CSV table of C-alpha atoms in Angstrom, one decimal:
chain,number,residue,atom,x,y,z
A,3,TYR,CA,2.5,17.3,-10.5
A,4,ALA,CA,1.1,20.4,-8.8
A,5,GLY,CA,1.9,19.9,-5.2
A,6,LEU,CA,-1.7,20.5,-4.1
A,7,ARG,CA,-3.1,19.4,-0.8
A,8,SER,CA,-5.8,16.8,-1.0
A,9,GLY,CA,-8.5,19.3,0.0
A,10,GLU,CA,-7.2,21.6,-2.8
A,11,ILE,CA,-7.6,18.8,-5.3
A,12,ARG,CA,-11.2,18.2,-4.1
A,13,GLY,CA,-11.8,22.0,-4.3
A,14,LEU,CA,-10.4,22.5,-7.8
A,15,ARG,CA,-13.2,23.7,-10.2
A,16,PHE,CA,-13.0,24.3,-13.9
A,17,MET,CA,-13.2,28.1,-13.3
A,18,ASP,CA,-9.9,27.6,-11.4
A,19,VAL,CA,-8.0,26.4,-14.4
A,20,ASP,CA,-6.6,28.9,-16.9
A,21,LEU,CA,-5.8,26.6,-19.9
A,22,PRO,CA,-4.5,29.4,-22.2
A,23,ARG,CA,-2.0,30.3,-19.5
A,24,GLU,CA,-1.5,26.7,-18.4
A,25,GLN,CA,-2.0,27.4,-14.8
A,26,ILE,CA,-4.2,26.4,-11.8
A,27,ILE,CA,-5.5,29.0,-9.5
A,28,VAL,CA,-5.8,27.5,-6.1
A,29,ARG,CA,-8.8,29.4,-4.6
A,30,GLN,CA,-10.4,26.9,-2.2
A,31,ALA,CA,-10.1,23.6,-0.4
A,32,ILE,CA,-12.9,21.2,0.5
A,33,CYS,CA,-12.5,19.4,3.8
A,34,ARG,CA,-15.4,17.4,5.3
A,35,GLY,CA,-17.6,18.6,2.6
A,36,VAL,CA,-17.1,22.3,3.4
A,37,ALA,CA,-15.4,24.7,0.9
A,38,ASP,CA,-13.1,27.2,2.5
A,39,ALA,CA,-9.9,29.2,1.6
A,40,PRO,CA,-6.8,27.1,1.1
A,41,LYS,CA,-4.8,26.4,4.3
A,42,SER,CA,-2.4,29.3,3.6
A,43,GLY,CA,-5.4,31.6,3.6
A,44,HIS,CA,-4.8,33.1,0.2
A,45,GLU,CA,-5.0,32.0,-3.4
A,46,ARG,CA,-2.0,31.0,-5.4
A,47,LYS,CA,-1.2,30.3,-9.1
A,48,VAL,CA,0.5,27.1,-10.0
A,49,PRO,CA,1.8,26.5,-13.5
A,50,ILE,CA,0.6,23.2,-14.9
A,51,ALA,CA,3.4,20.7,-15.3
A,52,SER,CA,3.8,19.2,-18.7
A,53,PRO,CA,2.9,15.6,-17.6
A,54,LEU,CA,-0.3,17.0,-16.0
A,55,LEU,CA,-1.5,19.1,-18.9
A,56,PRO,CA,-3.0,16.3,-21.0
A,57,LEU,CA,-4.9,15.1,-18.0
A,58,VAL,CA,-6.3,18.5,-17.3
A,59,LYS,CA,-7.2,19.0,-21.0
A,60,ALA,CA,-9.0,15.6,-21.0
A,61,ALA,CA,-11.0,16.8,-18.0
A,62,PHE,CA,-12.2,19.8,-20.1
A,63,ASP,CA,-13.5,17.3,-22.8
A,64,ARG,CA,-16.2,16.1,-20.3
A,65,PRO,CA,-19.4,18.1,-20.1
A,66,HIS,CA,-19.0,20.5,-17.3
A,67,GLY,CA,-19.9,23.8,-15.8
A,68,PRO,CA,-17.6,26.4,-14.3
A,69,THR,CA,-18.2,25.3,-10.7
A,70,ASP,CA,-17.9,21.5,-11.4
A,71,SER,CA,-15.0,19.6,-10.0
A,72,VAL,CA,-12.0,19.0,-12.3
A,73,SER,CA,-10.8,15.9,-10.5
A,74,VAL,CA,-13.5,13.3,-10.1
A,75,SER,CA,-13.7,9.6,-9.4
A,76,SER,CA,-14.0,7.0,-12.2
A,77,ARG,CA,-17.8,7.2,-11.7
A,78,GLY,CA,-17.6,11.0,-12.3
A,79,ASP,CA,-18.4,11.9,-8.7
A,80,PRO,CA,-16.5,14.6,-6.8
A,81,TRP,CA,-14.0,13.1,-4.4
A,82,ALA,CA,-15.1,12.7,-0.8
A,83,ASP,CA,-12.4,13.1,2.0
A,84,GLY,CA,-11.7,9.4,2.3
A,85,SER,CA,-12.3,8.3,-1.3
A,86,LEU,CA,-9.3,10.1,-2.7
A,87,LEU,CA,-7.1,8.5,-0.1
A,88,LYS,CA,-8.6,5.0,-0.8
A,89,ALA,CA,-7.9,5.5,-4.6
A,90,PHE,CA,-4.3,6.5,-3.8
A,91,ARG,CA,-3.8,3.4,-1.6
A,92,ARG,CA,-5.2,1.2,-4.4
A,93,VAL,CA,-2.7,2.6,-6.8
A,94,LEU,CA,0.1,2.0,-4.3
A,95,ASP,CA,-1.1,-1.6,-3.7
A,96,ARG,CA,-1.3,-2.3,-7.5
A,97,ALA,CA,2.2,-0.9,-7.9
A,98,LYS,CA,3.5,-3.0,-4.9
A,99,LEU,CA,4.7,0.2,-3.2
A,100,PRO,CA,4.7,0.7,0.5
A,101,ARG,CA,1.9,2.5,2.3
A,102,ALA,CA,2.0,6.3,2.1
A,103,ARG,CA,-0.1,9.3,3.0
A,104,MET,CA,-1.5,11.6,0.4
A,105,HIS,CA,0.5,14.3,2.1
A,106,ASP,CA,3.7,12.5,1.2
A,107,LEU,CA,3.1,13.5,-2.4
A,108,ARG,CA,3.5,17.2,-1.3
A,109,HIS,CA,6.9,16.2,0.3
A,110,PHE,CA,7.8,14.5,-2.9
A,111,PHE,CA,6.8,17.6,-5.0
A,112,VAL,CA,8.8,20.0,-2.8
A,113,THR,CA,11.9,17.7,-2.7
A,114,GLU,CA,11.8,17.2,-6.5
A,115,CYS,CA,11.4,21.0,-7.1
A,116,PHE,CA,14.5,21.6,-5.1
A,117,ARG,CA,16.4,18.8,-6.8
A,118,ALA,CA,15.5,20.4,-10.1
A,119,GLY,CA,17.2,23.6,-9.0
A,120,ALA,CA,14.1,25.7,-8.2
A,121,PRO,CA,14.8,28.6,-5.9
A,122,ALA,CA,13.4,28.3,-2.4
A,123,PRO,CA,11.0,31.2,-2.6
A,124,ASP,CA,9.5,29.7,-5.8
A,125,VAL,CA,9.0,26.3,-4.2
A,126,GLN,CA,7.5,28.0,-1.1
A,127,ARG,CA,4.9,29.8,-3.2
A,128,LEU,CA,4.1,26.8,-5.3
A,129,ALA,CA,3.5,24.7,-2.2
A,130,GLY,CA,1.4,27.5,-0.7
A,131,HIS,CA,3.5,27.8,2.5
A,132,ARG,CA,3.4,31.0,4.4
A,133,HIS,CA,6.9,30.5,5.8
A,134,LEU,CA,10.0,29.2,4.2
A,135,HIS,CA,10.9,27.1,7.2
A,136,VAL,CA,7.8,25.0,6.6
A,137,THR,CA,8.9,24.4,3.0
A,138,GLN,CA,12.4,23.4,4.3
A,139,ARG,CA,10.7,20.7,6.4
A,140,TYR,CA,9.1,19.2,3.3
A,141,ALA,CA,12.5,18.9,1.5
A,142,HIS,CA,14.2,15.6,2.0
A,143,THR,CA,17.8,14.9,1.2
A,144,ASP,CA,19.9,11.8,1.0
A,145,GLU,CA,23.5,11.0,0.2
A,146,GLU,CA,22.8,10.7,-3.6
A,147,SER,CA,21.2,14.1,-3.8
A,148,GLN,CA,24.1,15.6,-1.8
A,149,ARG,CA,26.6,14.0,-4.2
A,150,GLU,CA,24.6,15.4,-7.2
A,151,ALA,CA,24.6,18.9,-5.6
A,152,MET,CA,28.4,18.7,-5.0
A,153,ALA,CA,29.0,17.5,-8.6
A,154,ALA,CA,26.9,20.4,-9.9
A,155,PHE,CA,28.7,22.8,-7.7
A,156,SER,CA,32.1,21.4,-8.7
A,157,ALA,CA,31.3,21.6,-12.4
A,158,ARG,CA,30.2,25.2,-12.0
A,159,MET,CA,33.4,26.1,-10.1
A,160,VAL,CA,35.6,24.3,-12.6
A,161,ALA,CA,33.9,26.2,-15.5
A,162,LYS,CA,34.4,29.5,-13.6
A,163,GLY,CA,38.0,28.6,-12.9
A,164,SER,CA,38.6,27.8,-16.6
A,165,ALA,CA,37.1,31.1,-17.6
A,166,ALA,CA,39.2,32.9,-15.1
A,167,ALA,CA,42.4,31.1,-16.2
A,168,THR,CA,41.6,31.9,-19.9
A,169,ALA,CA,41.0,35.6,-19.1
């Protein structure tokens, strides 16, 4: 629900969550146990989606310090590189869904943002991409989404045409 990279999920600390503003500040990623700047090289702010907000608030109910990890395993341990992926695959197996990569969730996030009508520069910033052409590679389309886009376009043109005819 935030489009974060797996390293950014592992790097998310309580001090990186601004609950009053309902936003996540992506400041670091943890890869192979090493904390570093996010892949884009700069921090970004991501509004917390409404389905994610109760989960983030629940994390704040646990005892924690400002530098503790927000997202932890069921044992309360910070995620290691492979353990987050293993947990994701267990969820897919239980749901009887095909194998997928954690990174596929970012593709899903970008695609759904575009389908919801978000402007390309906003999606680019939310995903933390430096260049818009990278964001475009993440956006997937199919015949159904193209039909929905054309229906929305048609409805808009009909409405404008009706307004013009009335004027």
